[in-house]
Each structure stands twice: as C-alpha cells, then as structure tokens.
C-alpha cells in the first residue's frame, strides 16, 4: 500500500499527532486539522469547567479559543494515559489559560511525565496574565524501551502518563493537550503576546540604531527584552553637573550661621 502524505512526501501536522484531548470539553478540530477528542475522564475523575467561554482568549485564533476556554481540574493529582507503540522523537503540548484568578500565586502546580517532573511550579497568571493562551511544550523520545525526557531516563512500557500534580495553591488543571511525532520546530506557535513581543521588536531596533553609531552591536542583557515598557525614557535628573549651584548656597550658610550665633548671645 502506498501512502501519499498531504505535504508531498512528509506527514502533515495533523497526521503527526497520535493523541489529542480537549480537557473538560467536547471534540474539536483546530485550524491545523488536529482532531481533539472529547475528554475521556468525563464522569470518572475531576470536574469539567466551561467558565472561560464568557471570555475572549488572547493569543489564540477565534476558531480555537474553545481549547483554552474549557478545562478539567481536580482537588488532587490527576492525569491522562497516552498509548505509544513506536520509537521516535515526540512532543507533548499542554494548553492553558487562567480564566478565574486575577493575580499570581493563586494556582500553582507541577506536571509529571511517567514520574519525571517536566514543569515545576506552573503559575499561568504569572506567565502570561489573565484570559491569555499559554502552551507548555515538552520534547521526549522513546527508544528500545527507554523514555528520555529533560535529561532523565526511565523504563517505558508503552504508556505515557501525564499527571497534573496538586500543589499548595488551589487545584491542578489542564485545558487541552496532545502528543505528536516530531521536534520543537514542528509545533505551531501561539500568536504574539500583547505588550511583550512588541517591546522586544522595539528594543532590537533600538540596539541596531545604537550599533550604527558605535560601530558594533551592543549586547542585550538577558531578560531585559521581556520587560513591559511603562513609558518613554526620561533624562536622569542627577546626570547634570550641579557644582555651580552649590557655591551660592555655601556662602549663604557661611553668613547665616555666625549671625544666628550672635543673636543667640544677645
């Protein structure tokens, strides 16, 4: 049998996905053709919520906002089992949006894959803010009965167990998730984060303009390009030389203090 892939010999994105679930919601086919199945945990563990359907989700296409608007959460650790038969390189993609809490440190939890902690202290609001799409992407590989993920190796028995681990702050959750064959470059990117990517572009242009004046490109400090700019730059009020203003002040003090002393003697 000859298989003709959609992309002239290579599998399409949807054909690379081996398992996909819309947590807490119904089945859905996204803009990339990925078929998310209805949540298999419905009625078995945790609670489904569609609280987010009243909110527009930033960074997500209108057609796929439902993947971030529904969710499954539980008061204890819970998870999904993904059957994987073939060796190869894989990607786990987990979709999130904080649609309830309006500040950080309200919902914080870990994610484990077959006992390996792959996401530590996930605080969705702290990462992207309220009602904003956020994807956690975890590459892993399976070869000769071994699972390799983030530098750790364990025995693999044909089942990938993805767990959302109860922490100190509220309940763990997930909005949607899928597993696909491929590498990080194959994963669709979310739309730019409002305020962050724009500032990054502005800062890169500024660095390039400064490089033209100084004859070389300045090095950007790590993390500085991700800070949201609060306003235009203002000149440093202490940068100017104020020594010329100090002389009259010193003369005034020199005259005033002896005069005050004489008055006190009288």
PDB file of C-alpha atoms in Angstrom:
ATOM      1  CA  UNK A   1       0.000   0.000   0.000  1.00  0.00           C
ATOM      2  CA  UNK A   2       1.391   3.386  -0.986  1.00  0.00           C
ATOM      3  CA  UNK A   3       0.719   6.219   1.466  1.00  0.00           C
ATOM      4  CA  UNK A   4       0.568   9.698  -0.053  1.00  0.00           C
ATOM      5  CA  UNK A   5       1.137  12.362   2.560  1.00  0.00           C
ATOM      6  CA  UNK A   6      -0.508  15.737   2.223  1.00  0.00           C
ATOM      7  CA  UNK A   7       2.811  17.578   2.015  1.00  0.00           C
ATOM      8  CA  UNK A   8       4.362  15.864  -0.984  1.00  0.00           C
ATOM      9  CA  UNK A   9       6.027  13.005   0.865  1.00  0.00           C
ATOM     10  CA  UNK A  10       6.052  14.159   4.505  1.00  0.00           C
ATOM     11  CA  UNK A  11       3.194  13.888   7.017  1.00  0.00           C
ATOM     12  CA  UNK A  12       1.136  16.972   7.795  1.00  0.00           C
ATOM     13  CA  UNK A  13       0.936  18.320  11.323  1.00  0.00           C
ATOM     14  CA  UNK A  14      -2.424  16.658  11.937  1.00  0.00           C
ATOM     15  CA  UNK A  15      -1.048  13.339  10.673  1.00  0.00           C
ATOM     16  CA  UNK A  16       1.841  13.536  13.135  1.00  0.00           C
ATOM     17  CA  UNK A  17      -0.489  13.885  16.119  1.00  0.00           C
ATOM     18  CA  UNK A  18      -1.076  10.481  17.705  1.00  0.00           C
ATOM     19  CA  UNK A  19      -3.346  11.568  20.586  1.00  0.00           C
ATOM     20  CA  UNK A  20      -5.266  14.763  21.432  1.00  0.00           C
ATOM     21  CA  UNK A  21      -7.929  15.651  24.020  1.00  0.00           C
ATOM     22  CA  UNK A  22      -9.985  18.764  24.722  1.00  0.00           C
ATOM     23  CA  UNK A  23      -9.980  18.594  28.534  1.00  0.00           C
ATOM     24  CA  UNK A  24     -13.356  19.347  30.060  1.00  0.00           C
ATOM     25  CA  UNK A  25     -14.942  19.843  26.647  1.00  0.00           C
ATOM     26  CA  UNK A  26     -16.323  18.233  23.514  1.00  0.00           C
ATOM     27  CA  UNK A  27     -14.404  17.114  20.436  1.00  0.00           C
ATOM     28  CA  UNK A  28     -12.899  19.852  18.285  1.00  0.00           C
ATOM     29  CA  UNK A  29     -10.860  20.100  15.079  1.00  0.00           C
ATOM     30  CA  UNK A  30      -8.454  23.022  15.215  1.00  0.00           C
ATOM     31  CA  UNK A  31      -7.171  25.247  12.397  1.00  0.00           C
ATOM     32  CA  UNK A  32      -4.259  22.844  11.811  1.00  0.00           C
ATOM     33  CA  UNK A  33      -6.573  19.872  11.347  1.00  0.00           C
ATOM     34  CA  UNK A  34      -5.742  18.316  14.731  1.00  0.00           C
ATOM     35  CA  UNK A  35      -8.718  16.316  15.978  1.00  0.00           C
ATOM     36  CA  UNK A  36      -9.119  16.803  19.747  1.00  0.00           C
ATOM     37  CA  UNK A  37     -11.320  14.090  21.225  1.00  0.00           C
ATOM     38  CA  UNK A  38     -13.942  14.625  23.896  1.00  0.00           C
ATOM     39  CA  UNK A  39     -12.475  14.354  27.388  1.00  0.00           C
ATOM     40  CA  UNK A  40     -12.235  10.634  28.294  1.00  0.00           C
ATOM     41  CA  UNK A  41     -12.129  11.496  32.029  1.00  0.00           C
ATOM     42  CA  UNK A  42     -15.668  12.895  31.943  1.00  0.00           C
ATOM     43  CA  UNK A  43     -17.618  11.335  34.808  1.00  0.00           C
ATOM     44  CA  UNK A  44     -14.529   9.491  36.081  1.00  0.00           C
ATOM     45  CA  UNK A  45     -12.210  11.941  37.800  1.00  0.00           C
ATOM     46  CA  UNK A  46     -12.095  15.671  38.472  1.00  0.00           C
ATOM     47  CA  UNK A  47     -14.503  18.332  37.314  1.00  0.00           C
ATOM     48  CA  UNK A  48     -15.074  19.881  33.892  1.00  0.00           C
ATOM     49  CA  UNK A  49     -15.490  23.643  33.660  1.00  0.00           C
ATOM     50  CA  UNK A  50     -16.585  25.933  30.839  1.00  0.00           C
ATOM     51  CA  UNK A  51     -16.268  29.101  32.940  1.00  0.00           C
ATOM     52  CA  UNK A  52     -13.894  30.529  30.348  1.00  0.00           C
ATOM     53  CA  UNK A  53     -16.389  30.544  27.457  1.00  0.00           C
ATOM     54  CA  UNK A  54     -17.546  34.000  28.564  1.00  0.00           C
ATOM     55  CA  UNK A  55     -14.058  35.396  27.945  1.00  0.00           C
ATOM     56  CA  UNK A  56     -12.100  36.072  24.756  1.00  0.00           C
ATOM     57  CA  UNK A  57      -8.731  34.321  24.927  1.00  0.00           C
ATOM     58  CA  UNK A  58      -5.737  36.368  23.799  1.00  0.00           C
ATOM     59  CA  UNK A  59      -3.025  34.767  21.602  1.00  0.00           C
ATOM     60  CA  UNK A  60      -5.463  32.153  20.267  1.00  0.00           C
ATOM     61  CA  UNK A  61      -7.253  32.150  16.923  1.00  0.00           C
ATOM     62  CA  UNK A  62     -11.027  32.694  17.225  1.00  0.00           C
ATOM     63  CA  UNK A  63     -11.709  29.206  15.878  1.00  0.00           C
ATOM     64  CA  UNK A  64      -9.624  27.521  18.596  1.00  0.00           C
ATOM     65  CA  UNK A  65     -10.437  29.582  21.678  1.00  0.00           C
ATOM     66  CA  UNK A  66     -12.665  26.768  22.920  1.00  0.00           C
ATOM     67  CA  UNK A  67      -9.491  24.732  23.558  1.00  0.00           C
ATOM     68  CA  UNK A  68      -8.495  27.298  26.207  1.00  0.00           C
ATOM     69  CA  UNK A  69     -11.989  28.125  27.480  1.00  0.00           C
ATOM     70  CA  UNK A  70     -12.815  24.666  28.833  1.00  0.00           C
ATOM     71  CA  UNK A  71     -10.723  22.777  31.353  1.00  0.00           C
ATOM     72  CA  UNK A  72     -10.562  19.841  33.717  1.00  0.00           C
ATOM     73  CA  UNK A  73      -9.378  20.315  37.289  1.00  0.00           C
ATOM     74  CA  UNK A  74      -9.245  18.127  40.358  1.00  0.00           C
ATOM     75  CA  UNK A  75      -8.734  18.593  44.084  1.00  0.00           C
ATOM     76  CA  UNK A  76      -5.913  16.062  43.936  1.00  0.00           C
ATOM     77  CA  UNK A  77      -3.329  14.887  41.404  1.00  0.00           C
ATOM     78  CA  UNK A  78      -4.878  13.528  38.199  1.00  0.00           C
ATOM     79  CA  UNK A  79      -3.759  12.673  34.697  1.00  0.00           C
ATOM     80  CA  UNK A  80      -4.141  11.019  31.303  1.00  0.00           C
ATOM     81  CA  UNK A  81      -2.612   7.849  29.835  1.00  0.00           C
ATOM     82  CA  UNK A  82      -1.326   8.086  26.262  1.00  0.00           C
ATOM     83  CA  UNK A  83      -0.538   4.805  24.456  1.00  0.00           C
ATOM     84  CA  UNK A  84       2.637   4.993  22.330  1.00  0.00           C
ATOM     85  CA  UNK A  85       3.794   1.982  20.319  1.00  0.00           C
ATOM     86  CA  UNK A  86       6.633   3.260  18.138  1.00  0.00           C
ATOM     87  CA  UNK A  87      10.097   4.509  18.968  1.00  0.00           C
ATOM     88  CA  UNK A  88      10.952   8.060  17.967  1.00  0.00           C
ATOM     89  CA  UNK A  89      11.045  11.720  18.941  1.00  0.00           C
ATOM     90  CA  UNK A  90       7.820  13.129  20.346  1.00  0.00           C
ATOM     91  CA  UNK A  91       6.386  16.388  21.662  1.00  0.00           C
ATOM     92  CA  UNK A  92       3.846  16.816  24.454  1.00  0.00           C
ATOM     93  CA  UNK A  93       1.883  20.069  24.135  1.00  0.00           C
ATOM     94  CA  UNK A  94      -0.322  21.220  27.028  1.00  0.00           C
ATOM     95  CA  UNK A  95      -2.676  24.175  26.623  1.00  0.00           C
ATOM     96  CA  UNK A  96      -3.614  26.536  29.449  1.00  0.00           C
ATOM     97  CA  UNK A  97      -5.401  29.823  30.168  1.00  0.00           C
ATOM     98  CA  UNK A  98      -6.127  31.400  33.548  1.00  0.00           C
ATOM     99  CA  UNK A  99      -9.780  32.425  33.343  1.00  0.00           C
ATOM    100  CA  UNK A 100     -10.621  32.739  37.035  1.00  0.00           C
ATOM    101  CA  UNK A 101      -7.824  34.139  39.201  1.00  0.00           C
ATOM    102  CA  UNK A 102      -6.644  37.703  38.655  1.00  0.00           C
ATOM    103  CA  UNK A 103      -3.247  37.538  40.338  1.00  0.00           C
ATOM    104  CA  UNK A 104      -0.293  35.208  40.679  1.00  0.00           C
ATOM    105  CA  UNK A 105       0.284  32.667  43.475  1.00  0.00           C
ATOM    106  CA  UNK A 106      -3.378  31.615  43.365  1.00  0.00           C
ATOM    107  CA  UNK A 107      -2.991  28.437  41.284  1.00  0.00           C
ATOM    108  CA  UNK A 108       0.434  26.780  41.186  1.00  0.00           C
ATOM    109  CA  UNK A 109       1.120  23.137  40.317  1.00  0.00           C
ATOM    110  CA  UNK A 110       3.629  20.739  38.719  1.00  0.00           C
ATOM    111  CA  UNK A 111       3.365  18.442  35.712  1.00  0.00           C
ATOM    112  CA  UNK A 112       4.874  14.953  35.693  1.00  0.00           C
ATOM    113  CA  UNK A 113       5.500  12.563  32.807  1.00  0.00           C
ATOM    114  CA  UNK A 114       5.947   8.947  33.915  1.00  0.00           C
ATOM    115  CA  UNK A 115       7.192  10.209  37.266  1.00  0.00           C
ATOM    116  CA  UNK A 116       9.554  12.842  35.839  1.00  0.00           C
ATOM    117  CA  UNK A 117       8.734  16.439  36.817  1.00  0.00           C
ATOM    118  CA  UNK A 118       8.764  18.276  33.479  1.00  0.00           C
ATOM    119  CA  UNK A 119       7.057  21.517  34.580  1.00  0.00           C
ATOM    120  CA  UNK A 120       7.767  22.921  38.050  1.00  0.00           C
ATOM    121  CA  UNK A 121       5.578  25.484  39.847  1.00  0.00           C
ATOM    122  CA  UNK A 122       3.412  26.397  36.875  1.00  0.00           C
ATOM    123  CA  UNK A 123       1.647  29.693  37.631  1.00  0.00           C
ATOM    124  CA  UNK A 124      -0.327  30.501  34.498  1.00  0.00           C
ATOM    125  CA  UNK A 125      -1.249  34.041  35.517  1.00  0.00           C
ATOM    126  CA  UNK A 126       2.358  34.798  36.404  1.00  0.00           C
ATOM    127  CA  UNK A 127       3.477  33.569  32.971  1.00  0.00           C
ATOM    128  CA  UNK A 128       1.006  35.369  30.702  1.00  0.00           C
ATOM    129  CA  UNK A 129      -1.720  37.098  32.713  1.00  0.00           C
ATOM    130  CA  UNK A 130      -5.487  36.644  32.668  1.00  0.00           C
ATOM    131  CA  UNK A 131      -7.506  35.006  29.836  1.00  0.00           C
ATOM    132  CA  UNK A 132      -4.384  34.532  27.718  1.00  0.00           C
ATOM    133  CA  UNK A 133      -3.352  31.321  25.954  1.00  0.00           C
ATOM    134  CA  UNK A 134      -0.196  29.601  27.186  1.00  0.00           C
ATOM    135  CA  UNK A 135       1.323  26.370  25.853  1.00  0.00           C
ATOM    136  CA  UNK A 136       3.754  24.193  27.793  1.00  0.00           C
ATOM    137  CA  UNK A 137       5.841  22.159  25.330  1.00  0.00           C
ATOM    138  CA  UNK A 138       7.839  19.113  26.454  1.00  0.00           C
ATOM    139  CA  UNK A 139      10.020  17.145  23.998  1.00  0.00           C
ATOM    140  CA  UNK A 140      10.765  13.485  24.792  1.00  0.00           C
ATOM    141  CA  UNK A 141      11.999  10.387  22.996  1.00  0.00           C
ATOM    142  CA  UNK A 142      11.357   6.675  23.186  1.00  0.00           C
ATOM    143  CA  UNK A 143      13.994   4.171  22.118  1.00  0.00           C
ATOM    144  CA  UNK A 144      14.366   0.467  22.870  1.00  0.00           C
ATOM    145  CA  UNK A 145      12.049   0.502  25.862  1.00  0.00           C
ATOM    146  CA  UNK A 146      13.505   3.668  27.371  1.00  0.00           C
ATOM    147  CA  UNK A 147      11.867   7.070  27.878  1.00  0.00           C
ATOM    148  CA  UNK A 148      14.196  10.078  27.762  1.00  0.00           C
ATOM    149  CA  UNK A 149      12.883  13.456  28.907  1.00  0.00           C
ATOM    150  CA  UNK A 150      14.769  16.550  30.082  1.00  0.00           C
ATOM    151  CA  UNK A 151      17.973  14.598  30.668  1.00  0.00           C
ATOM    152  CA  UNK A 152      16.336  11.803  32.659  1.00  0.00           C
ATOM    153  CA  UNK A 153      15.796   8.193  31.529  1.00  0.00           C
ATOM    154  CA  UNK A 154      13.350   5.544  32.709  1.00  0.00           C
ATOM    155  CA  UNK A 155      11.829   2.278  31.540  1.00  0.00           C
ATOM    156  CA  UNK A 156       8.924   2.704  29.121  1.00  0.00           C
ATOM    157  CA  UNK A 157       6.107   0.150  28.992  1.00  0.00           C
ATOM    158  CA  UNK A 158       4.073   1.577  26.104  1.00  0.00           C
ATOM    159  CA  UNK A 159       2.099   4.126  28.120  1.00  0.00           C
ATOM    160  CA  UNK A 160       2.871   7.804  28.688  1.00  0.00           C
ATOM    161  CA  UNK A 161       1.254   9.015  31.917  1.00  0.00           C
ATOM    162  CA  UNK A 162       0.820  12.800  32.070  1.00  0.00           C
ATOM    163  CA  UNK A 163      -0.030  13.957  35.601  1.00  0.00           C
ATOM    164  CA  UNK A 164      -1.065  17.353  36.923  1.00  0.00           C
ATOM    165  CA  UNK A 165       0.218  17.449  40.474  1.00  0.00           C
ATOM    166  CA  UNK A 166      -1.614  19.026  43.389  1.00  0.00           C
ATOM    167  CA  UNK A 167       0.402  21.859  44.973  1.00  0.00           C
ATOM    168  CA  UNK A 168      -0.034  24.329  47.832  1.00  0.00           C
ATOM    169  CA  UNK A 169      -2.095  26.799  45.789  1.00  0.00           C
ATOM    170  CA  UNK A 170      -5.522  25.657  44.576  1.00  0.00           C
ATOM    171  CA  UNK A 171      -6.102  22.727  42.199  1.00  0.00           C
ATOM    172  CA  UNK A 172      -4.128  21.465  39.180  1.00  0.00           C
ATOM    173  CA  UNK A 173      -5.784  21.717  35.779  1.00  0.00           C
ATOM    174  CA  UNK A 174      -5.340  21.482  32.019  1.00  0.00           C
ATOM    175  CA  UNK A 175      -7.363  22.899  29.137  1.00  0.00           C
ATOM    176  CA  UNK A 176      -6.219  20.643  26.291  1.00  0.00           C
ATOM    177  CA  UNK A 177      -3.226  18.502  25.393  1.00  0.00           C
ATOM    178  CA  UNK A 178      -1.803  16.448  22.552  1.00  0.00           C
ATOM    179  CA  UNK A 179       1.170  14.251  21.686  1.00  0.00           C
ATOM    180  CA  UNK A 180       2.790  14.364  18.262  1.00  0.00           C
ATOM    181  CA  UNK A 181       5.774  12.892  16.494  1.00  0.00           C
ATOM    182  CA  UNK A 182       8.419  15.457  15.650  1.00  0.00           C
ATOM    183  CA  UNK A 183      10.596  18.177  17.153  1.00  0.00           C
ATOM    184  CA  UNK A 184      10.099  21.608  18.692  1.00  0.00           C
ATOM    185  CA  UNK A 185      10.245  23.245  15.269  1.00  0.00           C
ATOM    186  CA  UNK A 186       7.126  21.301  14.227  1.00  0.00           C
ATOM    187  CA  UNK A 187       4.902  22.732  16.977  1.00  0.00           C
ATOM    188  CA  UNK A 188       2.571  25.596  15.916  1.00  0.00           C
ATOM    189  CA  UNK A 189       3.359  28.841  17.712  1.00  0.00           C
ATOM    190  CA  UNK A 190       0.787  30.949  19.518  1.00  0.00           C
ATOM    191  CA  UNK A 191       0.113  34.494  18.409  1.00  0.00           C
ATOM    192  CA  UNK A 192       2.485  37.132  19.880  1.00  0.00           C
ATOM    193  CA  UNK A 193       1.882  38.065  23.494  1.00  0.00           C
ATOM    194  CA  UNK A 194       0.419  41.586  23.633  1.00  0.00           C
ATOM    195  CA  UNK A 195       2.942  44.072  25.004  1.00  0.00           C
ATOM    196  CA  UNK A 196       5.919  41.714  25.230  1.00  0.00           C
ATOM    197  CA  UNK A 197       6.873  40.826  21.661  1.00  0.00           C
ATOM    198  CA  UNK A 198       6.182  44.397  20.523  1.00  0.00           C
ATOM    199  CA  UNK A 199       8.590  45.738  23.102  1.00  0.00           C
ATOM    200  CA  UNK A 200      11.133  43.124  22.080  1.00  0.00           C
ATOM    201  CA  UNK A 201      10.970  44.291  18.469  1.00  0.00           C
ATOM    202  CA  UNK A 202      11.305  47.946  19.531  1.00  0.00           C
ATOM    203  CA  UNK A 203      14.320  47.130  21.647  1.00  0.00           C
ATOM    204  CA  UNK A 204      16.007  45.229  18.821  1.00  0.00           C
ATOM    205  CA  UNK A 205      15.533  48.222  16.516  1.00  0.00           C
ATOM    206  CA  UNK A 206      16.987  50.496  19.190  1.00  0.00           C
ATOM    207  CA  UNK A 207      20.015  48.246  19.632  1.00  0.00           C
ATOM    208  CA  UNK A 208      20.603  48.205  15.877  1.00  0.00           C
ATOM    209  CA  UNK A 209      20.454  52.011  15.685  1.00  0.00           C
ATOM    210  CA  UNK A 210      22.935  52.331  18.545  1.00  0.00           C
ATOM    211  CA  UNK A 211      25.190  49.823  16.838  1.00  0.00           C
ATOM    212  CA  UNK A 212      25.320  52.060  13.761  1.00  0.00           C
ATOM    213  CA  UNK A 213      26.627  54.940  15.862  1.00  0.00           C
ATOM    214  CA  UNK A 214      29.146  52.936  17.872  1.00  0.00           C
ATOM    215  CA  UNK A 215      30.342  50.664  15.079  1.00  0.00           C
ATOM    216  CA  UNK A 216      29.145  47.453  16.687  1.00  0.00           C
ATOM    217  CA  UNK A 217      26.027  45.824  18.103  1.00  0.00           C
ATOM    218  CA  UNK A 218      25.576  46.127  21.841  1.00  0.00           C
ATOM    219  CA  UNK A 219      24.826  43.033  23.818  1.00  0.00           C
ATOM    220  CA  UNK A 220      21.295  42.883  25.250  1.00  0.00           C
ATOM    221  CA  UNK A 221      21.154  41.915  28.889  1.00  0.00           C
ATOM    222  CA  UNK A 222      19.347  38.565  29.427  1.00  0.00           C
ATOM    223  CA  UNK A 223      15.684  39.043  30.302  1.00  0.00           C
ATOM    224  CA  UNK A 224      15.688  42.785  29.664  1.00  0.00           C
ATOM    225  CA  UNK A 225      13.858  42.496  26.372  1.00  0.00           C
ATOM    226  CA  UNK A 226      10.906  40.770  28.063  1.00  0.00           C
ATOM    227  CA  UNK A 227      10.081  43.625  30.414  1.00  0.00           C
ATOM    228  CA  UNK A 228       6.983  45.603  29.528  1.00  0.00           C
ATOM    229  CA  UNK A 229       7.872  49.230  28.921  1.00  0.00           C
ATOM    230  CA  UNK A 230       5.885  51.569  31.173  1.00  0.00           C
ATOM    231  CA  UNK A 231       6.643  54.824  29.346  1.00  0.00           C
ATOM    232  CA  UNK A 232       9.193  56.820  27.389  1.00  0.00           C
ATOM    233  CA  UNK A 233      12.700  57.166  28.701  1.00  0.00           C
ATOM    234  CA  UNK A 234      13.311  60.269  30.818  1.00  0.00           C
ATOM    235  CA  UNK A 235      16.663  62.001  31.358  1.00  0.00           C
ATOM    236  CA  UNK A 236      18.459  61.292  34.610  1.00  0.00           C
ATOM    237  CA  UNK A 237      17.926  64.395  36.827  1.00  0.00           C
ATOM    238  CA  UNK A 238      21.198  63.649  38.624  1.00  0.00           C
ATOM    239  CA  UNK A 239      23.271  63.324  35.475  1.00  0.00           C
ATOM    240  CA  UNK A 240      23.934  67.100  35.092  1.00  0.00           C
ATOM    241  CA  UNK A 241      26.831  68.813  36.912  1.00  0.00           C
ATOM    242  CA  UNK A 242      25.275  70.927  39.697  1.00  0.00           C
ATOM    243  CA  UNK A 243      28.549  72.126  41.282  1.00  0.00           C
ATOM    244  CA  UNK A 244      27.973  75.683  40.036  1.00  0.00           C
ATOM    245  CA  UNK A 245      24.763  75.850  42.044  1.00  0.00           C
ATOM    246  CA  UNK A 246      26.412  74.824  45.302  1.00  0.00           C
ATOM    247  CA  UNK A 247      28.689  77.879  45.742  1.00  0.00           C
ATOM    248  CA  UNK A 248      25.928  80.464  46.480  1.00  0.00           C
ATOM    249  CA  UNK A 249      24.311  78.020  48.899  1.00  0.00           C
ATOM    250  CA  UNK A 250      27.556  77.538  50.828  1.00  0.00           C
ATOM    251  CA  UNK A 251      28.136  81.322  51.016  1.00  0.00           C
ATOM    252  CA  UNK A 252      24.603  81.812  52.371  1.00  0.00           C
ATOM    253  CA  UNK A 253      25.166  79.190  55.081  1.00  0.00           C
ATOM    254  CA  UNK A 254      28.506  80.834  55.963  1.00  0.00           C
ATOM    255  CA  UNK A 255      26.815  84.174  56.615  1.00  0.00           C
ATOM    256  CA  UNK A 256      23.643  82.866  58.260  1.00  0.00           C
ATOM    257  CA  UNK A 257      25.186  80.611  60.943  1.00  0.00           C
ATOM    258  CA  UNK A 258      27.522  83.243  62.591  1.00  0.00           C
ATOM    259  CA  UNK A 259      24.678  85.797  62.528  1.00  0.00           C
ATOM    260  CA  UNK A 260      22.351  83.329  64.254  1.00  0.00           C
ATOM    261  CA  UNK A 261      25.025  82.618  66.888  1.00  0.00           C
ATOM    262  CA  UNK A 262      25.455  86.346  67.654  1.00  0.00           C
ATOM    263  CA  UNK A 263      21.707  86.837  68.033  1.00  0.00           C
ATOM    264  CA  UNK A 264      21.552  83.964  70.488  1.00  0.00           C
ATOM    265  CA  UNK A 265      24.343  85.563  72.609  1.00  0.00           C
ATOM    266  CA  UNK A 266      22.328  88.782  72.858  1.00  0.00           C
TER     267      UNK A 266
END
